[in-house]
Coordinates of C-alpha atoms in Angstrom, one line a residue:
X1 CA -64.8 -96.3 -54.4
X2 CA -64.9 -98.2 -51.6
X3 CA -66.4 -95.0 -49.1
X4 CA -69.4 -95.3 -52.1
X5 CA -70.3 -98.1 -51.6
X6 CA -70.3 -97.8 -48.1
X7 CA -72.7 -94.6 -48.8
X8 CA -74.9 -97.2 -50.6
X9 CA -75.2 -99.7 -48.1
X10 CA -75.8 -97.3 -45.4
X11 CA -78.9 -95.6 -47.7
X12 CA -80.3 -99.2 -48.6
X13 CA -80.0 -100.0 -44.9
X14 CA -81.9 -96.9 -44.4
X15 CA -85.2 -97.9 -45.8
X16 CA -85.9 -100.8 -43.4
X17 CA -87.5 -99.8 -40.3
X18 CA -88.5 -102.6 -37.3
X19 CA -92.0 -102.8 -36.7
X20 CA -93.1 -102.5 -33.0
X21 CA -93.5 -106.3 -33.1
X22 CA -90.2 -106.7 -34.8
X23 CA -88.6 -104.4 -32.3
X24 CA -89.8 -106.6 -29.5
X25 CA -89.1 -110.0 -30.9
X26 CA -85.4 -108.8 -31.9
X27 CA -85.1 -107.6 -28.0
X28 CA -86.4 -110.7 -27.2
X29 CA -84.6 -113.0 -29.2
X30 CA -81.0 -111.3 -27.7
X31 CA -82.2 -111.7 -24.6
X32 CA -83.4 -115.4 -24.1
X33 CA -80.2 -117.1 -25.1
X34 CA -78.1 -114.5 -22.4
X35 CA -81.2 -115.5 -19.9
X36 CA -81.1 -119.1 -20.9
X37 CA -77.4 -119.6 -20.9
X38 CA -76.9 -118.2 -17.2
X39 CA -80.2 -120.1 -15.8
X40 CA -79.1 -123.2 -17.7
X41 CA -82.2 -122.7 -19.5
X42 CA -82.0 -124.6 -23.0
X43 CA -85.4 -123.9 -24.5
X44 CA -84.6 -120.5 -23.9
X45 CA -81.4 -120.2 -26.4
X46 CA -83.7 -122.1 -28.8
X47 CA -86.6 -119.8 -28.5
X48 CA -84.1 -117.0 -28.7
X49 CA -82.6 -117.9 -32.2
X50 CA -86.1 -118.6 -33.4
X51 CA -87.0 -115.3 -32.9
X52 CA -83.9 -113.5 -34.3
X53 CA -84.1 -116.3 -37.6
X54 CA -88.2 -114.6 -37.9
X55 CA -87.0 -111.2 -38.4
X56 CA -83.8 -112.0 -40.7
X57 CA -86.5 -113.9 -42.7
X58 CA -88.8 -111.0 -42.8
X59 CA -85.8 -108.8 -43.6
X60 CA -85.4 -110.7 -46.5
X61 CA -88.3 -111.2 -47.3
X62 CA -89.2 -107.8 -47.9
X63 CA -86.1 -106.9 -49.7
X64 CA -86.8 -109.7 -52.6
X65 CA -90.8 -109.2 -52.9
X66 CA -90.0 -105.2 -52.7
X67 CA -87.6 -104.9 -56.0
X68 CA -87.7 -102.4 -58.7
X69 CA -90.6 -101.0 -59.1
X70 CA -91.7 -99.4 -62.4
X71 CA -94.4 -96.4 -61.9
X72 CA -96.5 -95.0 -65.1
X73 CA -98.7 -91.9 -64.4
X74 CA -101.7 -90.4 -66.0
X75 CA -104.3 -87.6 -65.8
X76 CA -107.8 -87.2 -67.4
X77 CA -108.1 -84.7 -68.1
X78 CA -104.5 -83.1 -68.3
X79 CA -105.7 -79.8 -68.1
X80 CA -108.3 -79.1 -65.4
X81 CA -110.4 -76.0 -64.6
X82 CA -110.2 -74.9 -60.5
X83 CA -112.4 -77.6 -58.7
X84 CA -112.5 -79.4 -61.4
X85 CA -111.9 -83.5 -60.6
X86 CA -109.1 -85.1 -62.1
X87 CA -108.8 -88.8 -62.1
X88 CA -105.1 -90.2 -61.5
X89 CA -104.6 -93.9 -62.5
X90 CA -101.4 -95.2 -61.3
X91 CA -100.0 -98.2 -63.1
X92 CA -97.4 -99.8 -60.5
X93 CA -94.3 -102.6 -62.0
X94 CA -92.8 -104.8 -59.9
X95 CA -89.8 -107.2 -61.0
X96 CA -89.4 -108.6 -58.0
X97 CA -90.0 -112.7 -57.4
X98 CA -92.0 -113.1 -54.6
X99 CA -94.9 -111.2 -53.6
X100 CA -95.5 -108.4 -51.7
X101 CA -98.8 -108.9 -50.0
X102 CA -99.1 -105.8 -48.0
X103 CA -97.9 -102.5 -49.6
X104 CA -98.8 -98.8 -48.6
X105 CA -98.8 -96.2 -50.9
X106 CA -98.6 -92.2 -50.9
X107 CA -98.7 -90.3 -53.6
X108 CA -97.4 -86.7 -52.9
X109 CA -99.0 -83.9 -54.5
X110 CA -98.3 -80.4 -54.7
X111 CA -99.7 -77.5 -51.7
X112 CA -102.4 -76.1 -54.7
X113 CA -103.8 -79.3 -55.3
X114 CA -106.6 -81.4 -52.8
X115 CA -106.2 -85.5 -53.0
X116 CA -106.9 -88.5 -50.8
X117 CA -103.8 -90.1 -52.6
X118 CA -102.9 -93.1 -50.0
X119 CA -104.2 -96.8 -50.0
X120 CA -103.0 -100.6 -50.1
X121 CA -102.1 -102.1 -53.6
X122 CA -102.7 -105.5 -54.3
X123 CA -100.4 -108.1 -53.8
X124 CA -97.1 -107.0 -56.0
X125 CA -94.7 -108.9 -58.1
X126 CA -94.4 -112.7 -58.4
X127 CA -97.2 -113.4 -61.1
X128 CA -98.8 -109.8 -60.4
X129 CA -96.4 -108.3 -61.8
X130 CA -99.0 -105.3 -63.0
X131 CA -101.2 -103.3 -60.1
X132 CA -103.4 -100.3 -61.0
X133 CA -104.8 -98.2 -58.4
X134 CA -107.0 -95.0 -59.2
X135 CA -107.6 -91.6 -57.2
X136 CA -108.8 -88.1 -57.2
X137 CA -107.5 -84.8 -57.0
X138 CA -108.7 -81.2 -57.5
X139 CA -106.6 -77.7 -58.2
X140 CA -107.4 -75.1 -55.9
X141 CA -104.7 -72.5 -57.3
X142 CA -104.0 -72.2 -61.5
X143 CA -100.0 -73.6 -62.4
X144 CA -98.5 -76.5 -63.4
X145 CA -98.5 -78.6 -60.7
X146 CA -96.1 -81.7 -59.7
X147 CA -97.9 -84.6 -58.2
X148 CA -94.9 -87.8 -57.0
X149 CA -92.8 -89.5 -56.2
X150 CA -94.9 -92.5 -55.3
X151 CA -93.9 -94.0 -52.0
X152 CA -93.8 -97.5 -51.2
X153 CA -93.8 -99.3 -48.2
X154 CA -93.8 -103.0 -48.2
X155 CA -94.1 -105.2 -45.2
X156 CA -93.9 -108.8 -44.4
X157 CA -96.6 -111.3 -43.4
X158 CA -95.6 -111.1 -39.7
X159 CA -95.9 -107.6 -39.6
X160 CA -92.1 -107.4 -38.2
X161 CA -89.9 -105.4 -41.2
X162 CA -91.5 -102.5 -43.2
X163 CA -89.3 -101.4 -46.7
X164 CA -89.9 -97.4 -47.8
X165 CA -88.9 -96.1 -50.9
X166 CA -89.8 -93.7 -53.3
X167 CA -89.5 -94.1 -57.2
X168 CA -88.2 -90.6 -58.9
X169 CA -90.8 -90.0 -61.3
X170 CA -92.7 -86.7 -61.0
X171 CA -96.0 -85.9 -63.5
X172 CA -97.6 -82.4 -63.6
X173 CA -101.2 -81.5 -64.0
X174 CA -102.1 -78.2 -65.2
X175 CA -104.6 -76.1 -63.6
X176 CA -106.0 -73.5 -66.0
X177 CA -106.7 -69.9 -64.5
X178 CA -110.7 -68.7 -63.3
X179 CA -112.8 -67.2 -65.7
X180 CA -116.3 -65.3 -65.1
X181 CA -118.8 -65.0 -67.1
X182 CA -118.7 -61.7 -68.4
X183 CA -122.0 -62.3 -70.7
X184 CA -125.6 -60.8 -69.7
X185 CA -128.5 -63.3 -69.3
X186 CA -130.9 -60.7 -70.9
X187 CA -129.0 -60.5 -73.7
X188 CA -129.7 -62.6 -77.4
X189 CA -126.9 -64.1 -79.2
X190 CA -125.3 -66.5 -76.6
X191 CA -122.8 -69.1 -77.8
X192 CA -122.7 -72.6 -76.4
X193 CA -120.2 -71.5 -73.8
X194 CA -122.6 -68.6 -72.3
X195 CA -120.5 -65.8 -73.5
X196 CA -122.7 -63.1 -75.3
X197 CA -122.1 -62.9 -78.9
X198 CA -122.1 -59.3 -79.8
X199 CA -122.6 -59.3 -83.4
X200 CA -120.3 -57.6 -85.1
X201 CA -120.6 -55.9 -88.3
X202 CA -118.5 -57.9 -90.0
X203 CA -118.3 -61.8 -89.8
X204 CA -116.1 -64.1 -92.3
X205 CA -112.1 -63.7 -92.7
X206 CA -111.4 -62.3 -95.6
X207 CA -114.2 -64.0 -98.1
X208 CA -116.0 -62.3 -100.6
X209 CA -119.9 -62.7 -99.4
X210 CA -121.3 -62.2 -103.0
X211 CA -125.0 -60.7 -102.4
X212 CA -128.1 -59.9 -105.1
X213 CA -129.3 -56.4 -105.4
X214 CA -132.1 -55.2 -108.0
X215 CA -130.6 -53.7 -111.4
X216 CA -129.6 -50.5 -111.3
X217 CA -129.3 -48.7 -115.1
X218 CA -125.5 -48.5 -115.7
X219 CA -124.4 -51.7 -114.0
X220 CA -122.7 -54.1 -115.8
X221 CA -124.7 -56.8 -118.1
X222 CA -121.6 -59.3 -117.0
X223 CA -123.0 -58.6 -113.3
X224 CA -126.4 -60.1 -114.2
X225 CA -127.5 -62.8 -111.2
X226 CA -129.6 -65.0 -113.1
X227 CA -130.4 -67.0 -110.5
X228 CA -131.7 -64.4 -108.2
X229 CA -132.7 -62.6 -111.4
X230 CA -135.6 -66.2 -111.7
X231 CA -136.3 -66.4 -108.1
X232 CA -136.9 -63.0 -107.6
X233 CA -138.8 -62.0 -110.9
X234 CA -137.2 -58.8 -111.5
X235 CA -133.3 -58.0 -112.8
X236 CA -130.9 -58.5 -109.8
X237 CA -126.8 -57.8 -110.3
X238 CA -124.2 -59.5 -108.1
X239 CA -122.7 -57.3 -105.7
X240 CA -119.1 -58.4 -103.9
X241 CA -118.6 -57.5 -100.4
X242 CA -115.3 -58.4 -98.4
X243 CA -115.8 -59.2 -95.3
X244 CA -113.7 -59.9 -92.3
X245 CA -114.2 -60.6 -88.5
X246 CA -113.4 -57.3 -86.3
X247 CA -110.2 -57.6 -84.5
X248 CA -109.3 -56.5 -80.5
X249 CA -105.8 -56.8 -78.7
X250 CA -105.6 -57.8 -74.8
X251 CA -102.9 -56.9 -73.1
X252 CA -102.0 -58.4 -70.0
X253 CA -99.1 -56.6 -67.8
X254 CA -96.9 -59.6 -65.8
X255 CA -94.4 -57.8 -64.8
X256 CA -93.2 -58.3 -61.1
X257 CA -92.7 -55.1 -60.1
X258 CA -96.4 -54.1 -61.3
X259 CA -97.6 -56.7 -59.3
X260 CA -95.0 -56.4 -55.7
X261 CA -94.7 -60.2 -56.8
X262 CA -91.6 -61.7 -55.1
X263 CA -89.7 -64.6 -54.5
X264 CA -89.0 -66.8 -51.4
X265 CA -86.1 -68.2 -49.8
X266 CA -86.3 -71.1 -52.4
X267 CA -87.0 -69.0 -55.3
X268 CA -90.5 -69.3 -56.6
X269 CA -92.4 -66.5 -56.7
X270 CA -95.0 -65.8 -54.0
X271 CA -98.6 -65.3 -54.1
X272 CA -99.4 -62.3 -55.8
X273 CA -103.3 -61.2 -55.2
X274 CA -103.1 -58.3 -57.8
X275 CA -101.7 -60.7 -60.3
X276 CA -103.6 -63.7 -60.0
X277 CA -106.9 -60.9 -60.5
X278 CA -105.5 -59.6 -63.7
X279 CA -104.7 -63.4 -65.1
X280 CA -108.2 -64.3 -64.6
X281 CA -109.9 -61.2 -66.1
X282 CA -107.2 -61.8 -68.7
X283 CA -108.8 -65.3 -69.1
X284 CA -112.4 -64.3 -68.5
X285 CA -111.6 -61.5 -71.2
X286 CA -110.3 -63.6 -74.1
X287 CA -113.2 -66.6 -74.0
X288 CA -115.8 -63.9 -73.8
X289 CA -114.4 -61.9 -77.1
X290 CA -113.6 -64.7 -78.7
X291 CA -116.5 -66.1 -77.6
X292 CA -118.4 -62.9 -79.6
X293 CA -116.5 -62.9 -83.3
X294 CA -113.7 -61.4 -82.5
X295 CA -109.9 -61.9 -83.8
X296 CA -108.5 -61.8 -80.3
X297 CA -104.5 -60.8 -80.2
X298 CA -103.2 -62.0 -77.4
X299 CA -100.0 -60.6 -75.9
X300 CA -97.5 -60.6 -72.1
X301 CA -95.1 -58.5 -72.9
X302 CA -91.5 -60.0 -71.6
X303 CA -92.4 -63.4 -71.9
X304 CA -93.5 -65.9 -74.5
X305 CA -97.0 -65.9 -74.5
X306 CA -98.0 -64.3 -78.2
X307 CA -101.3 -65.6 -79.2
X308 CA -103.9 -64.7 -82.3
X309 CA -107.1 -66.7 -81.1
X310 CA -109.2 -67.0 -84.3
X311 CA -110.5 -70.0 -86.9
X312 CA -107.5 -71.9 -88.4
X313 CA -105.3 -70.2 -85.7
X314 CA -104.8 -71.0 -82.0
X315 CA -107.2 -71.7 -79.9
X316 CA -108.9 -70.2 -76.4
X317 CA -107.3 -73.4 -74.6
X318 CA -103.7 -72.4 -75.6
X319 CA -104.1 -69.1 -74.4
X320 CA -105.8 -70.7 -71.3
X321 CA -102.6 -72.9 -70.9
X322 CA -100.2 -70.3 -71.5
X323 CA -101.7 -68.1 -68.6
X324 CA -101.7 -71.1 -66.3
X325 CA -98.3 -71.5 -66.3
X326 CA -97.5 -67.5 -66.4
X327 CA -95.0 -66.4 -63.8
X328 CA -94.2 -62.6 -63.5
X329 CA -91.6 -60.9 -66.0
X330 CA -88.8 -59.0 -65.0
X331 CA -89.6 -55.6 -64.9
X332 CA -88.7 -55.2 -68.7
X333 CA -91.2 -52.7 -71.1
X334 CA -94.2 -52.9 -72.5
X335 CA -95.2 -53.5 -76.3
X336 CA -93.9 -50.1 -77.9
X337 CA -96.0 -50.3 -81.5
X338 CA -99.1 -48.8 -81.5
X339 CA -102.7 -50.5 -82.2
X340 CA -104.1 -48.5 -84.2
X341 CA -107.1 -48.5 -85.2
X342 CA -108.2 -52.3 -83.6
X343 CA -109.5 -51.8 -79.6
X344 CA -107.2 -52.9 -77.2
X345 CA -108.3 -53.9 -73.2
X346 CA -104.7 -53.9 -71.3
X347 CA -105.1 -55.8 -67.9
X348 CA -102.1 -53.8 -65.8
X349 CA -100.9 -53.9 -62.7
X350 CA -100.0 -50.4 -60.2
X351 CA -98.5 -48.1 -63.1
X352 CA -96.2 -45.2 -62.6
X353 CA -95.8 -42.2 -64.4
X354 CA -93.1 -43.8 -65.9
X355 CA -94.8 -47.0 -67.2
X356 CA -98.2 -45.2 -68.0
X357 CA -95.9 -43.0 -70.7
X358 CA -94.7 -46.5 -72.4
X359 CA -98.3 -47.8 -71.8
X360 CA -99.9 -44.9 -73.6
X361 CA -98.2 -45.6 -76.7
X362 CA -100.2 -48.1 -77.3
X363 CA -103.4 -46.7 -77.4
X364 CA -105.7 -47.6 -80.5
X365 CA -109.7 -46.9 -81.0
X366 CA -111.7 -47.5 -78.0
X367 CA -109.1 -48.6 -75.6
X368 CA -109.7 -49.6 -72.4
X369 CA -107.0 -50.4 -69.3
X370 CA -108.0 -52.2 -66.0
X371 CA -105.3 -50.8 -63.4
X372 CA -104.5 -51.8 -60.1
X373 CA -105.7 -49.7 -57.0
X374 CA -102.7 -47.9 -55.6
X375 CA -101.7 -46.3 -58.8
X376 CA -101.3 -42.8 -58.0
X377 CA -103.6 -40.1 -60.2
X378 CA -100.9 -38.7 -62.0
X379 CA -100.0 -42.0 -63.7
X380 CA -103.6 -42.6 -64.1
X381 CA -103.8 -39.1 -66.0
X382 CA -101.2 -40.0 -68.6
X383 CA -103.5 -42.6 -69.7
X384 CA -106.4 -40.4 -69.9
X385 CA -104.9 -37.9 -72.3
X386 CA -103.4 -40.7 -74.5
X387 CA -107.2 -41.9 -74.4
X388 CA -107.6 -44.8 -72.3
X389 CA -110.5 -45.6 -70.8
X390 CA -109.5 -46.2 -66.9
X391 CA -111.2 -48.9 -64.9
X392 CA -109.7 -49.9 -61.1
X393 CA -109.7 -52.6 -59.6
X394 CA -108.6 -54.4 -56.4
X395 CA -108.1 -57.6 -55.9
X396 CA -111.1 -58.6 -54.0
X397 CA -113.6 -57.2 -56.9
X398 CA -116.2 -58.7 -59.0
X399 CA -114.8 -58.1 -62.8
X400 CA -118.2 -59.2 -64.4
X401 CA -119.7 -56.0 -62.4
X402 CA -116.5 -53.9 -63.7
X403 CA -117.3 -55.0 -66.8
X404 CA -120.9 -54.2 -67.6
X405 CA -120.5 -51.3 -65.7
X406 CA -117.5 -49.5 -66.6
X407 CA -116.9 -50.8 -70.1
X408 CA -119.5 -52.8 -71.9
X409 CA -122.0 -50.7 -70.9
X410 CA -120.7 -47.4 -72.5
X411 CA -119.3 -49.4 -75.3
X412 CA -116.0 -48.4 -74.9
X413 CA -114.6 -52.2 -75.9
X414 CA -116.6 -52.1 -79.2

């Protein structure tokens, strides 16, 4: 009990720090009263215990205007695209009595994220019991990113004692993944976001689109469309076609050994190029298609991220968010069922033979994989006579150029 305490003391202790000026006064005040005393110097002693008194009071000062302190934290947006500015407002409690006139502030933010987060709040506590202070900050890397503590540091009007401390409160801004444009300028149909829209055949999920066509001898009397029948002038019959909105599965392969992702002394994962590439043509992937009609299944096999991106379902922006926070999977196997007859586009990362065998299984119509450079031919092969479609890539390369050349112009993701 009592060596806990003594812990305590010793860390409170530990946030005051002497100013230069306090430094010298404190050195100055010990010394006039031992100068004083042997020269028979009075004013000295007095000068001395003046000077000691000044940095006692600024001791104390600073501990009662530099109380608890109360930190609320939020983001606009929440979820940010790469460069994107995020403003940070930082609403700042104080219960303490007396003011603190002159209070430093750091905000620390993550390595991935770019911020001037430092300044001088108001004065704090007494009747201002409520500061707000506002900056901003940009993502350069996609993740979910901790920005705090806040630390404080609180001086006293004579510039002697300076109090740090840091409140525990930690937010997190997420930083979605790049995407490119995978749409061609040239081409009609683009949507509001610049993705092409490719038509397809079908549009709708799942409602009868009920159509007039002329009379036909044989149909039906019951199947008379009067309506059509008056505005066209001749007999017309109803005629009931289903239709629903064409379907595609991406596939992205996390896994860390796909991707020689590894971790660090601390344990986070390091900075996987490969990766990071097949995220983002992940991401690029699922806004164009869905961008263009399409019922896009979303799926990263060995983790949680299961996504069916389509009206009255989720959404591009939780597939966005999921891939944000992706880390890799253990090296654990792919999806096993196959796709039938719906296209599939699998993002991968270097396959073996041994992975390309459990890859192929999942081959449907028009399938399409993006592999890693490095994956030797053999591996490559087993895809082939499964019927994949193989594009390479490295990690430096342009995947709108992939795209258009490699897949969208022979059609093979249609």
């Amino acid at each position: 009990m009592i060596g806990e305490r003594v812990r305590r003391l010793r860390d409170v202790l530990g946030t005051y720090r002497l100013t230069r000026r306090g430094l010298g006064f404190l050195v100055a005040g010990l010394a006039l009263p031992v100068v004083g005393a042997r020269a028979d110097v009075g004013p000295f002693v007095h000068v001395g215990v003046l000077l000691v008194a000044l940095v006692v009071c600024a001791a104390v000062h600073v501990a009662a205007g530099h109380a608890r302190v109360a930190v609320v934290r939020s983001f606009r947006p929440e979820v940010a695209d790469p460069g994107e500015p995020v403003v940070v407002t930082l609403s700042v409690r104080s219960t303490a009595v007396l003011p603190s006139l002159h209070v430093r502030w750091t905000d620390r933010v993550g390595s991935s994220l770019v911020a001037d987060a430092h300044g001088v709040l108001d004065a704090l506590g007494g009747s201002s019991r409520q500061v707000q202070v506002r900056y901003a900050l940009r993502g350069t890397r996609r993740g979910r990113h901790p920005v705090g503590p806040l630390a404080l540091e609180a001086g006293d009007p004579f510039g002697l004692v300076t109090r740090h401390r840091s409140t525990t409160h930690v937010d997190h801004v997420v930083v979605l993944p790049r995407r490119h444009g995978l749409g061609d300028d040239d081409r009609a149909g683009r949507a509001e976001s610049g993705a092409t829209m490719p038509a397809p055949q079908h549009v709708g999920v799942g409602e009868d689109d009920v159509i007039a066509r002329p009379y036909v001898p044989g149909d039906e009397v019951r199947r008379l469309h009067w309506k059509a029948t008056a505005h066209r002038g001749q007999l017309m019959v109803r005629q009931e076609e289903q239709r629903v909105n064409p379907s595609v599965l991406v596939v992205l392969d996390g896994s860390a050994a796909a991707h020689d992702a590894q971790r660090d002394r601390q344990g986070a994962w390091e900075h996987s190029p490969t990766l990071e590439w097949a995220i983002s043509a992940c991401a690029s992937l699922v806004e164009h298609l869905a961008g263009g009609g399409y019922v896009v299944h979303v799926e990263v096999p060995g983790t949680a991220v299961q996504r069916v991106v389509g009206e009255g379902q989720d959404t591009v922006r939780d597939v966005l968010v999921d891939l944000a926070m992706l880390e890799p999977s253990g090296d654990t196997a792919p999806l096993t069922g196959a796709a039938g007859d719906v296209p599939v586009v699998a993002v991968l990362g270097r396959v073996d033979e041994r992975s390309a065998r459990t890859w192929a299984r999942l081959a449907g119509r028009r399938s399409v994989a993006l592999v890693a450079h490095g994956s030797p031919p053999a591996a490559i092969g087993v895809l082939h006579d499964r019927g994949w479609r193989c594009v390479t890539y490295r990690s430096s390369d342009d995947l709108r150029a992939l795209w258009h050349e490699h897949v969208e112009a022979t059609g093979a993701a249609r």
